[in-house]
Short mmCIF file of C-alpha atoms in Angstrom, two decimals:
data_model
loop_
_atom_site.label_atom_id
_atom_site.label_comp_id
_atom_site.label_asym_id
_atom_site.label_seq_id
_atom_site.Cartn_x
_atom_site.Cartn_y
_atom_site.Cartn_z
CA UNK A 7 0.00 0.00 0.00
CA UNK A 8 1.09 3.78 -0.73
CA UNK A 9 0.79 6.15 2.37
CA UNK A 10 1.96 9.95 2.87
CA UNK A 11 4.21 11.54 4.84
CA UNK A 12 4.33 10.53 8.72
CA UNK A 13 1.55 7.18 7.48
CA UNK A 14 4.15 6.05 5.49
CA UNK A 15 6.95 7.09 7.94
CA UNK A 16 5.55 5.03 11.21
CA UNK A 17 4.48 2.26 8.63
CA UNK A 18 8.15 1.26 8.15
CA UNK A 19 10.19 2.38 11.24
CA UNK A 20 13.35 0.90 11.54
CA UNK A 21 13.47 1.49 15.44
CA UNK A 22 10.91 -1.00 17.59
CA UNK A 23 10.39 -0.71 21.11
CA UNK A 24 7.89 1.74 22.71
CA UNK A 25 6.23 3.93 20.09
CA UNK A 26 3.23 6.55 19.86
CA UNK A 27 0.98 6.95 17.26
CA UNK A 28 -0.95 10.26 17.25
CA UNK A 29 -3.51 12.19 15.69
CA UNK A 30 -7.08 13.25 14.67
CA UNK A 31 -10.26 10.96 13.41
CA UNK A 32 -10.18 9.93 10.37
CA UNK A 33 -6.03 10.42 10.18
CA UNK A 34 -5.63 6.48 9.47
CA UNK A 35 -4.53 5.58 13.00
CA UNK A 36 -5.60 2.34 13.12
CA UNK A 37 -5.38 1.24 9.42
CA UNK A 38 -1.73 1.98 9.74
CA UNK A 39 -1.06 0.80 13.12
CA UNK A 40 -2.59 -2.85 11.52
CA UNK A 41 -0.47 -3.02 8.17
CA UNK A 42 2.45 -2.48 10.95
CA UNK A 43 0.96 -5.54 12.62
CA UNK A 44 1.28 -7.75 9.30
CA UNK A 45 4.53 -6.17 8.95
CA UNK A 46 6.00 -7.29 12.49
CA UNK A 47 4.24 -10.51 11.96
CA UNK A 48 6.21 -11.64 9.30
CA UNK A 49 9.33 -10.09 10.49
CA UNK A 50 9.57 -9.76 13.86
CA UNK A 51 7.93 -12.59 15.38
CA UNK A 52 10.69 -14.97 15.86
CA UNK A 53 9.76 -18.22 17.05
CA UNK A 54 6.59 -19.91 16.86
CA UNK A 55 5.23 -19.51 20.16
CA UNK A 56 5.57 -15.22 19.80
CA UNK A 57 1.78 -13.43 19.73
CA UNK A 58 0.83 -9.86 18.82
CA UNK A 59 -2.12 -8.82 21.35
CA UNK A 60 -4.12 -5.74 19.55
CA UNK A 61 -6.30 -4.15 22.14
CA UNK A 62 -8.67 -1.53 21.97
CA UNK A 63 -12.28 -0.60 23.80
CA UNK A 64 -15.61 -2.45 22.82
CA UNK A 65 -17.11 -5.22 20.18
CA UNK A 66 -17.69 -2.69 17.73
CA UNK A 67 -13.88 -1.48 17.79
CA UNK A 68 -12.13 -5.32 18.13
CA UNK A 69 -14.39 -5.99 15.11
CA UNK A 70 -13.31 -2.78 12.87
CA UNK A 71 -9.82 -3.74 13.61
CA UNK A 72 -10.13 -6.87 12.73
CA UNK A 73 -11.73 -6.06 9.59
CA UNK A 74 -8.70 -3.71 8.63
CA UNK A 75 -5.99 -6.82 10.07
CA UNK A 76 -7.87 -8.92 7.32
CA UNK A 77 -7.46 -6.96 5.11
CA UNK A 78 -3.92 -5.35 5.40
CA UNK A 79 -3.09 -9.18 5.66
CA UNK A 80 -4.35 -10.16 2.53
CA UNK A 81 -2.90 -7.32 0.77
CA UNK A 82 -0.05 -7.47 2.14
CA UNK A 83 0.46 -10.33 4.20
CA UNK A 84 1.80 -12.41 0.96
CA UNK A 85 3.72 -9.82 -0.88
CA UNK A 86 6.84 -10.82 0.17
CA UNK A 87 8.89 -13.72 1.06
CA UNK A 88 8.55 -14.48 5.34
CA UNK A 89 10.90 -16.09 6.88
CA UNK A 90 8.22 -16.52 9.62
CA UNK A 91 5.02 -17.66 7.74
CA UNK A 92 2.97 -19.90 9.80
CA UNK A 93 -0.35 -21.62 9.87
CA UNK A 94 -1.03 -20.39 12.94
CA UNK A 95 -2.72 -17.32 13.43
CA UNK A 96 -0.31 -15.16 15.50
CA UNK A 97 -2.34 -11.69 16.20
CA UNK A 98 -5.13 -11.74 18.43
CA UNK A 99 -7.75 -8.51 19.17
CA UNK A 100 -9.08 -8.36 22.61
CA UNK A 101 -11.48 -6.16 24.00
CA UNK A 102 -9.33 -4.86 27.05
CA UNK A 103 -13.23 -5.33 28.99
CA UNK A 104 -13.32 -8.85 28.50
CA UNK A 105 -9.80 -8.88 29.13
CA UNK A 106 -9.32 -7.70 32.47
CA UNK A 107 -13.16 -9.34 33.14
CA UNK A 108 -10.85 -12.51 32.57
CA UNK A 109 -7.89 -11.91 34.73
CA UNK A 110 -10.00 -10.49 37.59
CA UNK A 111 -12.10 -13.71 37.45
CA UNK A 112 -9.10 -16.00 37.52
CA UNK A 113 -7.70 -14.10 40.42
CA UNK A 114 -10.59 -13.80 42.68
CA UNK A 115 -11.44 -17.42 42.43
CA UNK A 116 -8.04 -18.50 43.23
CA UNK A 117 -8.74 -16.87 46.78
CA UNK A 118 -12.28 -18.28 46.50
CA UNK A 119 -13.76 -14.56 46.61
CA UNK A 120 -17.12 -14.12 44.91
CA UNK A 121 -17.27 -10.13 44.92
CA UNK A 122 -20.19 -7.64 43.78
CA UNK A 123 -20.00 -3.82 42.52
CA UNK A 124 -20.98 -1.70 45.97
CA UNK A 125 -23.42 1.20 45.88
CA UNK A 126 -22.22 4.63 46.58
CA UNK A 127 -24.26 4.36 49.99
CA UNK A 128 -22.46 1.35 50.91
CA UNK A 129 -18.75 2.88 50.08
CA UNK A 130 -19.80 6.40 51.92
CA UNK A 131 -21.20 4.13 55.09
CA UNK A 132 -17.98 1.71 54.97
CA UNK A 133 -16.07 5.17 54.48
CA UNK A 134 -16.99 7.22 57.12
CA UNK A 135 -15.81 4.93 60.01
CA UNK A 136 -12.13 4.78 58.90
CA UNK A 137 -12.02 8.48 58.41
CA UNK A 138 -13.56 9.23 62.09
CA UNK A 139 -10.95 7.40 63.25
CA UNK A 140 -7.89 8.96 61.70
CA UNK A 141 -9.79 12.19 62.41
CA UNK A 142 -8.73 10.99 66.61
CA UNK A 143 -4.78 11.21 65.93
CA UNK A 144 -4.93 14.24 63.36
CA UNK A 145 -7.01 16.90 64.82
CA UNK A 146 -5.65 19.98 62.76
CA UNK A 147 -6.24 18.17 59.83
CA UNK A 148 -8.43 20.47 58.41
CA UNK A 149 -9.56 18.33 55.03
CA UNK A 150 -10.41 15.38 57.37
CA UNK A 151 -12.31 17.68 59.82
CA UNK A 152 -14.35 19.74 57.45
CA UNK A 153 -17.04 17.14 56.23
CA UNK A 154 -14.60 16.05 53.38
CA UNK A 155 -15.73 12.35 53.04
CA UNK A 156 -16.75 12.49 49.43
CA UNK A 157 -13.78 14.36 48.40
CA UNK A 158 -11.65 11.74 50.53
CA UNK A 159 -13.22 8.65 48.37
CA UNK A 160 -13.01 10.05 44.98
CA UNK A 161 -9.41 10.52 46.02
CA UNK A 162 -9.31 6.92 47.08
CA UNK A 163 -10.38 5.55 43.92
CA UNK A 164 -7.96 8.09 42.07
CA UNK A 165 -5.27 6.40 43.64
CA UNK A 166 -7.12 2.94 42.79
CA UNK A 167 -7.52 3.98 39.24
CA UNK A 168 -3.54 5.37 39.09
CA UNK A 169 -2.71 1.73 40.43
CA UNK A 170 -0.02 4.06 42.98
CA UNK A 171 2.06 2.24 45.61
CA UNK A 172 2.96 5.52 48.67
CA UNK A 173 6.20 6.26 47.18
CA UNK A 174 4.29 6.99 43.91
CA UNK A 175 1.22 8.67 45.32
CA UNK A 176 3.64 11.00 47.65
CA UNK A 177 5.64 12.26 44.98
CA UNK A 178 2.42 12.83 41.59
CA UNK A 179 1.58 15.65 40.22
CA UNK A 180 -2.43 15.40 40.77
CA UNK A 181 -3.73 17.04 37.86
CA UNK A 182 -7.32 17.78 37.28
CA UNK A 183 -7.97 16.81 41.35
CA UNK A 184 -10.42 19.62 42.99
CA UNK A 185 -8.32 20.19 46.06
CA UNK A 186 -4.18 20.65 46.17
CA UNK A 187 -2.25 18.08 48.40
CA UNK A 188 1.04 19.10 49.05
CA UNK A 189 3.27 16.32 48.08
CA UNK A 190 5.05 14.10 50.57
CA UNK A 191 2.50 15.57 53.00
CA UNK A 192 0.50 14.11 55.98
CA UNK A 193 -2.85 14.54 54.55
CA UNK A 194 -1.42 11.72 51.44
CA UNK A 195 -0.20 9.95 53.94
CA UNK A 196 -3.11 9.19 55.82
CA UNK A 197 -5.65 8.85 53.19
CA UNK A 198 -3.24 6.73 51.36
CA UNK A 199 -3.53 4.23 54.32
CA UNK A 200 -7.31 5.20 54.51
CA UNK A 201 -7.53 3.31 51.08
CA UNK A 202 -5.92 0.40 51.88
CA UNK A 203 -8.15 -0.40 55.06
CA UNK A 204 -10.92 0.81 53.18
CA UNK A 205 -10.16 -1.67 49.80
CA UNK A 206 -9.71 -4.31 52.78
CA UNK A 207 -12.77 -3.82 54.67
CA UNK A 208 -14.77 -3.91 51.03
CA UNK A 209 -13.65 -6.68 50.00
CA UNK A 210 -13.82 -8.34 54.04
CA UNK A 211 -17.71 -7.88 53.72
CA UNK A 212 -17.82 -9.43 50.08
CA UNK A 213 -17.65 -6.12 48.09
CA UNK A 214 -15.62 -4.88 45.48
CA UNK A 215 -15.01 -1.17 43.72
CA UNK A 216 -14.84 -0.56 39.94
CA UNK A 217 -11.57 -0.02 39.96
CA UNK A 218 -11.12 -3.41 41.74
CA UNK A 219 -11.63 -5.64 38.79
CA UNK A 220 -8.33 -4.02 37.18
CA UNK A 221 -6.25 -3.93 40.50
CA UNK A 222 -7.23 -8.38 40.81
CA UNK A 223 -6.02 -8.32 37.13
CA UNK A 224 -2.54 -7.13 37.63
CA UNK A 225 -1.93 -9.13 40.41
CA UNK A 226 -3.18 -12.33 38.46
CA UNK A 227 -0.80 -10.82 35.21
CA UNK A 228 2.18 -12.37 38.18
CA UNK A 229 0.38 -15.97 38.17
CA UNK A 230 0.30 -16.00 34.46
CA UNK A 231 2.90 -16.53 32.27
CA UNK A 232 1.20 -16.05 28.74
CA UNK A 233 2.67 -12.91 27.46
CA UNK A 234 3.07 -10.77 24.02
CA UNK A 235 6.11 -10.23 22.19
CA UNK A 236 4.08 -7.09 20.26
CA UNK A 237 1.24 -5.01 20.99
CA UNK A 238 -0.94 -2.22 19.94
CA UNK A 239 -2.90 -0.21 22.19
CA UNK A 240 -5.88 2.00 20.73
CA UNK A 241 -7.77 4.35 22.57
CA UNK A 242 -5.34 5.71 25.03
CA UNK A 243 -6.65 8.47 26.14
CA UNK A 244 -9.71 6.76 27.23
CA UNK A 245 -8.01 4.57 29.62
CA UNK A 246 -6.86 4.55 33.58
CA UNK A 247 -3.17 4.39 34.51
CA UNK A 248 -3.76 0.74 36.15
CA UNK A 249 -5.58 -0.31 32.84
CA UNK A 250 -2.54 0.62 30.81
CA UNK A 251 -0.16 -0.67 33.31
CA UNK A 252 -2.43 -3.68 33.41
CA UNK A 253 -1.91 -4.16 29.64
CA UNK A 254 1.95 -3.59 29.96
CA UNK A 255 2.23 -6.59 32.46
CA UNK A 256 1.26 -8.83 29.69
CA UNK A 257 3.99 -7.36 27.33
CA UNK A 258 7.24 -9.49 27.06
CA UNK A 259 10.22 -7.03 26.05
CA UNK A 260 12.57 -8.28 23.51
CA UNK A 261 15.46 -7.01 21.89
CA UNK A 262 13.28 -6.83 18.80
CA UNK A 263 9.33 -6.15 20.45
CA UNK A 264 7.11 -3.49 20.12
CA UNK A 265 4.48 -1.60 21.97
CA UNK A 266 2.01 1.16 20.38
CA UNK A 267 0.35 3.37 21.74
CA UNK A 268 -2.38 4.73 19.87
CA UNK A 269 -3.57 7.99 21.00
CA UNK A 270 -6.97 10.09 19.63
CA UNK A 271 -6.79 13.83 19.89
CA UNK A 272 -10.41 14.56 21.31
CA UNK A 273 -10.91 15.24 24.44
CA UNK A 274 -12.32 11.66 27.14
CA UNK A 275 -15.07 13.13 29.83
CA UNK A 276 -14.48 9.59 31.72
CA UNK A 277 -13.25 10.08 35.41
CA UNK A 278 -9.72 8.97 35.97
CA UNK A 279 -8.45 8.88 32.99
CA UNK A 280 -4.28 9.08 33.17
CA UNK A 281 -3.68 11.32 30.12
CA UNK A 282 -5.52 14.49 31.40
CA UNK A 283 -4.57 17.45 29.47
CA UNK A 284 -1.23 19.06 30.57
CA UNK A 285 -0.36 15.00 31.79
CA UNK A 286 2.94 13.90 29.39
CA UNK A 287 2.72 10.90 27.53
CA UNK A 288 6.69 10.41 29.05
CA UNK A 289 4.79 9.87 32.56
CA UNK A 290 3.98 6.25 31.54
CA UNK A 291 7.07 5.09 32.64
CA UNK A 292 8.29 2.93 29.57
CA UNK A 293 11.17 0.89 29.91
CA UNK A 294 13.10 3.06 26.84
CA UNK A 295 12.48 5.89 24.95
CA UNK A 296 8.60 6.38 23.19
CA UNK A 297 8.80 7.02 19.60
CA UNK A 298 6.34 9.60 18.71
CA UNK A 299 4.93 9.94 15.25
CA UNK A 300 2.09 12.84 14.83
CA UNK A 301 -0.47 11.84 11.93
CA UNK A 302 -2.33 15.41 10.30
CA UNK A 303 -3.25 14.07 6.89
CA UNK A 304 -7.32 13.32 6.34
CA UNK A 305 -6.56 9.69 5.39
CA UNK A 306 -8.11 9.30 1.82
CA UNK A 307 -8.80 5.56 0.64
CA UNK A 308 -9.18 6.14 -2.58
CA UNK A 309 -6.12 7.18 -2.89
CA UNK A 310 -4.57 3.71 -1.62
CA UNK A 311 -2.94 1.45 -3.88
CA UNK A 312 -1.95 -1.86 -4.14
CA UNK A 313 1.94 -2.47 -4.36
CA UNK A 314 3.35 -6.07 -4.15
CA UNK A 315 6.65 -5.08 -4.88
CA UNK A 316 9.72 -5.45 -2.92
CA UNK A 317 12.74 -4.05 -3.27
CA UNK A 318 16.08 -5.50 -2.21
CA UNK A 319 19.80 -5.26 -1.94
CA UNK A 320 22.29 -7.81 -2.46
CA UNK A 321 26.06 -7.66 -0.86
CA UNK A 322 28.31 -10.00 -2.62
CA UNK A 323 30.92 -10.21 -0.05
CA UNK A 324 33.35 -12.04 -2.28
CA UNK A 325 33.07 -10.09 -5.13
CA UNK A 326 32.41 -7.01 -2.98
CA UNK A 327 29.65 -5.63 -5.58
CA UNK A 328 26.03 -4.28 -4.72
CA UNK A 329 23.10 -5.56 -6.60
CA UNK A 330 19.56 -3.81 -6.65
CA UNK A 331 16.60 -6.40 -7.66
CA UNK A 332 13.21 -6.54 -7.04
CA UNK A 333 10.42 -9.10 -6.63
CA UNK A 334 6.91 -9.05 -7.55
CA UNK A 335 5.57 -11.71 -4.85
CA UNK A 336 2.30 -11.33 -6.22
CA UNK A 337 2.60 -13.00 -9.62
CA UNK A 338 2.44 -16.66 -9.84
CA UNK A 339 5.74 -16.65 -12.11
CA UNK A 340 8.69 -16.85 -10.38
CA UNK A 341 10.90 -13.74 -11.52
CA UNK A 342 13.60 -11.34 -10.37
CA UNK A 343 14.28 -7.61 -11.92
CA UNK A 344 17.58 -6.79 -11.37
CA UNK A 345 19.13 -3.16 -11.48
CA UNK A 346 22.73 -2.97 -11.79
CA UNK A 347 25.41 -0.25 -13.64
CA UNK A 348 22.53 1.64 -15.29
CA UNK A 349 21.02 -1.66 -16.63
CA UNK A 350 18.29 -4.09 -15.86
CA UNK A 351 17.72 -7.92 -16.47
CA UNK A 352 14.97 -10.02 -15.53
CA UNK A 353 16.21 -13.73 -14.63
CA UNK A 354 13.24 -15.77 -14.77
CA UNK A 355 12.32 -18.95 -13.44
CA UNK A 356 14.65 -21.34 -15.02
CA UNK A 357 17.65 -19.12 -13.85
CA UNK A 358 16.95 -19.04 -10.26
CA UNK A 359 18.10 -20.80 -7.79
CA UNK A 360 15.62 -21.95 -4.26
CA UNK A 361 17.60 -21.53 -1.62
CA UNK A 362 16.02 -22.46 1.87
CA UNK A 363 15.57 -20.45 4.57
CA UNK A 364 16.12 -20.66 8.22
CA UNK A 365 14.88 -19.23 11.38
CA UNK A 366 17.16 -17.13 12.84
CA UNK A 367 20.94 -16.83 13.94
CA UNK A 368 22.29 -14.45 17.01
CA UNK A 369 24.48 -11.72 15.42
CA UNK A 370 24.58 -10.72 19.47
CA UNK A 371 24.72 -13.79 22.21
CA UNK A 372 24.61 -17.55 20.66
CA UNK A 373 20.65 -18.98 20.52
CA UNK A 374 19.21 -22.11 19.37
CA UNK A 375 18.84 -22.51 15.89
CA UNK A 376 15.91 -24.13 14.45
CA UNK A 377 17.08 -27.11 11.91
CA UNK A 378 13.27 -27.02 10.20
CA UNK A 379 13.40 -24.67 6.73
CA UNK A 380 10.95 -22.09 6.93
CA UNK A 381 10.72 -20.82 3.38
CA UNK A 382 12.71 -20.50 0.21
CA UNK A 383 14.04 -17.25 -1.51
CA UNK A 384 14.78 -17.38 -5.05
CA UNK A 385 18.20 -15.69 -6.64
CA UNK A 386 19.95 -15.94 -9.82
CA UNK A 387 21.75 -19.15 -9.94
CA UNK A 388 24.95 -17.52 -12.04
CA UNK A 389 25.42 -15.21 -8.68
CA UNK A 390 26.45 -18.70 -6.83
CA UNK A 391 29.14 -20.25 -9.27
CA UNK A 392 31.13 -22.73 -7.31
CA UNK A 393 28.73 -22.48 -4.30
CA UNK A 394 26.64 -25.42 -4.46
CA UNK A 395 25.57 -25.58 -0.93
CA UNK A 396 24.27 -22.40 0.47
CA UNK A 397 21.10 -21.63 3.03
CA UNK A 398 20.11 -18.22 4.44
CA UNK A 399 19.74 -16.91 7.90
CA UNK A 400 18.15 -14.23 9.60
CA UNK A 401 19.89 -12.01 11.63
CA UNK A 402 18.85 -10.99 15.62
CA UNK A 403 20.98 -8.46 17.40
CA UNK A 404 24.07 -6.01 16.60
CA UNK A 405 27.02 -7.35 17.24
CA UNK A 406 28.00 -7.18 13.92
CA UNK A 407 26.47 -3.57 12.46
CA UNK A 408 30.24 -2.84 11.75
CA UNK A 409 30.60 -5.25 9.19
CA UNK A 410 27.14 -3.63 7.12
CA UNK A 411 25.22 -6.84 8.84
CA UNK A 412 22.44 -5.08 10.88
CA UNK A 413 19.03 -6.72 12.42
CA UNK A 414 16.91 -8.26 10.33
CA UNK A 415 18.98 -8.79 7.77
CA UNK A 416 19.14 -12.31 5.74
CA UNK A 417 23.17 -13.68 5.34
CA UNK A 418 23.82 -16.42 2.31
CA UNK A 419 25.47 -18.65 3.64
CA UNK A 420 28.38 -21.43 1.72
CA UNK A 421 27.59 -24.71 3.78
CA UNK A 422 31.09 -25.87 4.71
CA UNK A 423 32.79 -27.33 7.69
CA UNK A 424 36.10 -25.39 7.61
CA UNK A 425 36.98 -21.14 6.96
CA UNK A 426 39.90 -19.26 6.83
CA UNK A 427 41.08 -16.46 9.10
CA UNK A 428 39.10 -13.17 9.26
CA UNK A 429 36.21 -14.97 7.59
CA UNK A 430 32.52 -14.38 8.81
CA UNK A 431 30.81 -17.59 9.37
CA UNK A 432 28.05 -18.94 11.42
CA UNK A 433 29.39 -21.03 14.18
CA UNK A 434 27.68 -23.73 16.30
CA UNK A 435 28.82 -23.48 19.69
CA UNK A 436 27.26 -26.21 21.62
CA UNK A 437 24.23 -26.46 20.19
CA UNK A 438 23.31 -22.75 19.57
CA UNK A 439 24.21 -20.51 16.60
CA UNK A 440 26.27 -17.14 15.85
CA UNK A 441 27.54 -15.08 13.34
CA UNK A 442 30.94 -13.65 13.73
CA UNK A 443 34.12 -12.94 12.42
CA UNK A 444 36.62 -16.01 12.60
CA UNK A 445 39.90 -15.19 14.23
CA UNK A 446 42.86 -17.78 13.56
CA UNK A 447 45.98 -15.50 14.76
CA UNK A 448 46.28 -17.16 18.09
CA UNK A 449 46.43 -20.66 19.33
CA UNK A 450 42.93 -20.27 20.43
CA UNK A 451 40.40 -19.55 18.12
CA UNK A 452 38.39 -17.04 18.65
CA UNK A 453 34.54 -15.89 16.92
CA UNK A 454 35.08 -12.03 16.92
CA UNK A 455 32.19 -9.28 16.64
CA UNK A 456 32.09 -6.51 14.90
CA UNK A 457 30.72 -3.88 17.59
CA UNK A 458 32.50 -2.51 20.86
CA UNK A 459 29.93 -3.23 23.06
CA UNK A 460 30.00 -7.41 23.04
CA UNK A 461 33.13 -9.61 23.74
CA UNK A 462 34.57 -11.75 21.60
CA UNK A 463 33.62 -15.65 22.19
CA UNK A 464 36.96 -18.20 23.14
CA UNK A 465 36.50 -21.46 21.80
CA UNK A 466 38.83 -23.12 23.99
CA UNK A 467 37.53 -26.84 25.21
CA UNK A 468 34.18 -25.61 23.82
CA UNK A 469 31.78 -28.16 21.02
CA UNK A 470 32.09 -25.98 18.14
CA UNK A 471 31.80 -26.78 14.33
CA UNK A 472 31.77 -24.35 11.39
CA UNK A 473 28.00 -23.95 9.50
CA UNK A 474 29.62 -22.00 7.05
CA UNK A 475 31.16 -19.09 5.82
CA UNK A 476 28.40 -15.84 4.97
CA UNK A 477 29.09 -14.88 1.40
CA UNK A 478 26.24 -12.58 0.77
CA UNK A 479 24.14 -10.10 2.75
CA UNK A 480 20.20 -9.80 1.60
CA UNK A 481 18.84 -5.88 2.74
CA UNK A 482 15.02 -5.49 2.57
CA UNK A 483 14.81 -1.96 1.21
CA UNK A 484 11.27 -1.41 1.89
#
């Protein structure tokens, strides 16, 4: 598909981790957001047990994006070779309701609690009590002698909804709250304790807030181990701080994951929503830096188009030459346009060569290797003279960015048992795979990478063999 400007621009970011995408209605949010989806699906979903979770508010929204998944999926899904294809369905959309409904459930019948929603009478009678009390060892405290009680229990389910340990709570800035607190004050501190004995008590005499249901989810998200190596997140700025933090616990952060946020510009009246206005999207605490991309464009469908075209760059390391060709995945003939010196030649079927595909290799710490062929990419046979043997491999990590081999990228590899010095080949070191440099000057041999920041690997008294030796480098230039 064609996009403009920043659609195009967040549709094929380089950078993954934590990443916001922005804008008005009708800007293409979510259409975008799930091509990116089919995109990490096929490229960033490693091994076969890796899920994307796409989660957004209601029926009617799971099923629109669902709808667009489809779709983006069989547009674009099959326009390109995947070293990850599977028959299993990877993505999931969840209604973050149901969701949480689901965790809570689990949780509370673990500890054999069967809980129901209390009225405001029954919180403001449970209430009262607890703050009557504090009001004996705090006198001069003029909020809790002044009648405050409603103001005290919207504050209690603030904190609830925030999902704030003390430390936390002592230290926010409360925007949008009616009255000032002065932070690290004694007022905090005491109705912070006020709603722990007060969430106690409730749930002691078989009641529950609604801000309970998402508290019992986190803590269940600890007794669960099924997590997501991807996820989007629509709707933000319709959601509480323990709902996103909630959805966060169930993220699994890898080297190569993602998380989106997906935020709407229009205003949310719903009480206790995190991102009030003036409240930084930075105050969500991600574990790196959030990627921001601003969408302003009306998004205009007529003007999509469909593209199965993919461009690519070949490195011949041995003849140290660059080669531009391009695939059209969607035709049922099997050709290749190449671009090279100002010319271009299509090799068609009976010149190419299958070559089989692999999993993955660590161009960063050693991992398993999966021996089962996931695919098969097709190149011109006459670029493999005296190579008879050769498999690709995808590349995880950065250990070797100095040598042009980056993340993501696909290596050809020569199948042979033996390489010279300074040779980059991909090593099995006792049953797990790398690709490094091989380094023969000293008695022990050593597997070398090409960036500062890792050490190289000895291979003294170790089980190593020699895969082979990497002879091209694939780039996807898409």
């Amino acid at each position: 598909m064609n996009f403009e400007g920043n659609q195009k621009k967040f549709l094929n970011l380089k950078s993954l981790g934590f990443q916001v995408l922005k804008g008005a209605e009708s800007t293409g949010k979510t259409t975008i957001a799930m091509h990116r989806v089919v995109k990490l699906a096929n490229n960033y979903c490693l091994y076969m047990d890796e899920k994307i979770a796409v989660i957004s508010n209601g029926e009617k929204s799971c099923k629109e994006a669902m709808n667009i998944y489809s779709e983006a999926k069989e547009r674009v899904g099959e326009s390109f070779y995947s070293l990850f294809s599977t028959d299993e369905e990877r993505v999931r959309v969840l209604d973050l309701n149901s969701l949480i409904n689901i965790y809570s459930k689990a949780y509370e019948k673990s500890f054999k609690m069967e809980l129901k929603i209390a009225s405001e009478d029954e919180k403001m009678e449970l209430l009262k009590p607890l703050i009557l009390e504090k009001i004996e060892g705090n006198k001069k405290n003029k909020l809790l002698v002044n009648n405050n009680e409603k103001f005290v229990l919207k504050e209690i389910e603030w904190i609830k909804a925030c999902n704030f340990n003390k430390e936390e709570y002592f230290v926010v800035e409360r925007k949008g709250r009616t009255k000032r607190l002065n932070k690290n004050s004694i007022t905090r501190n005491i109705i912070f304790d006020l709603m722990l004995e007060y969430s106690l008590k409730l749930n002691n005499l078989g009641l529950k807030d609604e801000y309970d249901d998402v508290i019992f989810a986190l803590k269940q998200t600890k007794r669960v181990k099924d997590k997501f190596t991807h996820i989007v997140m629509d709707n933000l700025e319709t959601l509480t701080k323990a709902e996103i933090d909630f959805v966060k616990r169930l993220y699994e952060n890898k080297d190569y994951s993602s998380f989106i946020f997906i935020i709407n510009n229009n205003e949310c009246d719903r009480e206790n929503i995190w991102l009030k206005k003036g409240r930084k999207i930075s105050t969500l605490n991600t574990e790196s830096k959030l990627k921001s991309i601003v969408l302003k464009n009306q998004f205009k469908k007529e003007k999509i188009q469909i593209s199965s075209m993919e461009t690519y760059e070949f490195h011949d390391l041995k003849h140290k030459r660059i080669v531009t060709f391009v695939k059209d995945s969607a035709s049922v003939e099997k050709e290749i346009l190449v671009q090279e010196d100002d010319t271009s030649y299509i090799y068609e079927e009976n010149e190419l060569i299958d070559i089989p595909m692999y999993n993955d290799i660590a161009a960063g710490e050693p991992i398993l290797i999966s021996s089962e062929q996931e695919s098969i990419f097709n190149l011109p046979s006459n670029w493999f003279k005296g190579s008879k043997e050769t498999f690709i491999l995808h590349v995880k990590g950065d250990s070797m960015k100095n040598a042009n081999i980056n993340d993501g990228d696909l290596v050809v590899i020569k199948k042979q048992s033996t390489a010279l010095h300074n040779e980059i080949v991909a090593a099995d070191i006792e049953g797990s795979a790398t690709l490094k440099r091989l380094n023969l000057k000293s008695k022990i041999p050593y597997l070398m990478p090409e960036n500062p920041k890792y050490f190289p690997i000895s291979l003294e008294d170790k089980e190593a063999s020699i895969l082979g030796v990497a002879i091209g480098i694939i780039k996807n230039k898409n």
